[in-house]
Amino acid sequence: MTAIRFGGALQARITAVITADATQNGYQT
């Protein structure tokens, strides 16, 4: 359970970083 939750949180964080980076570069996802 803990590993799955950690993986999900990590994926969400990566997605958020990618989205923020794309927004800074003028792209909308």
Coordinates of N, CA and C in Angstrom, one line a residue:
M1 N 0.8 -1.2 0.0 CA 0.0 0.0 0.0 C 0.9 1.3 0.0
T2 N 1.9 1.3 0.9 CA 2.7 2.5 1.0 C 3.4 2.8 -0.3
A3 N 4.0 1.7 -0.9 CA 4.8 1.9 -2.1 C 3.9 2.4 -3.2
I4 N 2.6 1.9 -3.3 CA 1.7 2.3 -4.3 C 1.3 3.8 -4.1
R5 N 1.1 4.1 -2.9 CA 0.7 5.5 -2.6 C 1.9 6.5 -2.9
F6 N 3.1 6.0 -2.6 CA 4.3 6.8 -2.9 C 4.5 7.0 -4.4
G7 N 4.3 5.9 -5.1 CA 4.4 6.0 -6.6 C 3.3 6.9 -7.2
G8 N 2.1 6.9 -6.6 CA 1.1 7.8 -7.1 C 1.4 9.2 -6.9
A9 N 1.9 9.5 -5.7 CA 2.3 10.9 -5.3 C 3.4 11.4 -6.1
L10 N 4.4 10.5 -6.4 CA 5.5 10.8 -7.3 C 5.1 11.2 -8.7
Q11 N 4.2 10.3 -9.2 CA 3.7 10.6 -10.5 C 2.9 11.9 -10.6
A12 N 2.1 12.2 -9.6 CA 1.4 13.4 -9.5 C 2.3 14.6 -9.5
R13 N 3.4 14.5 -8.7 CA 4.4 15.6 -8.6 C 5.1 15.8 -10.0
I14 N 5.5 14.7 -10.6 CA 6.1 14.8 -11.9 C 5.2 15.5 -12.9
T15 N 3.9 15.1 -12.9 CA 2.9 15.7 -13.8 C 2.8 17.2 -13.5
A16 N 2.8 17.6 -12.3 CA 2.6 19.0 -11.9 C 3.8 19.8 -12.4
V17 N 5.0 19.2 -12.2 CA 6.2 19.9 -12.7 C 6.2 20.1 -14.2
I18 N 5.9 19.0 -14.9 CA 5.8 19.1 -16.4 C 4.8 20.2 -16.8
T19 N 3.7 20.2 -16.1 CA 2.6 21.2 -16.5 C 3.1 22.6 -16.2
A20 N 3.7 22.8 -15.1 CA 4.2 24.1 -14.7 C 5.3 24.6 -15.7
D21 N 6.2 23.6 -16.1 CA 7.2 24.0 -17.0 C 6.6 24.3 -18.4
A22 N 5.6 23.6 -18.8 CA 5.0 23.9 -20.1 C 4.3 25.2 -20.1
T23 N 3.7 25.5 -18.9 CA 3.0 26.8 -18.8 C 4.0 28.0 -18.8
Q24 N 5.1 27.8 -18.2 CA 6.1 28.9 -18.2 C 6.6 29.1 -19.6
N25 N 6.7 28.0 -20.4 CA 7.2 28.2 -21.8 C 6.1 28.6 -22.8
G26 N 4.9 28.8 -22.3 CA 3.8 29.4 -23.1 C 2.9 28.3 -23.7
Y27 N 3.0 27.1 -23.2 CA 2.1 26.0 -23.8 C 1.0 25.7 -22.8
Q28 N -0.1 25.4 -23.3 CA -1.3 25.0 -22.4 C -1.6 23.6 -22.6
T29 N -1.7 22.8 -21.5 CA -1.9 21.4 -21.7 C -3.4 21.1 -21.4

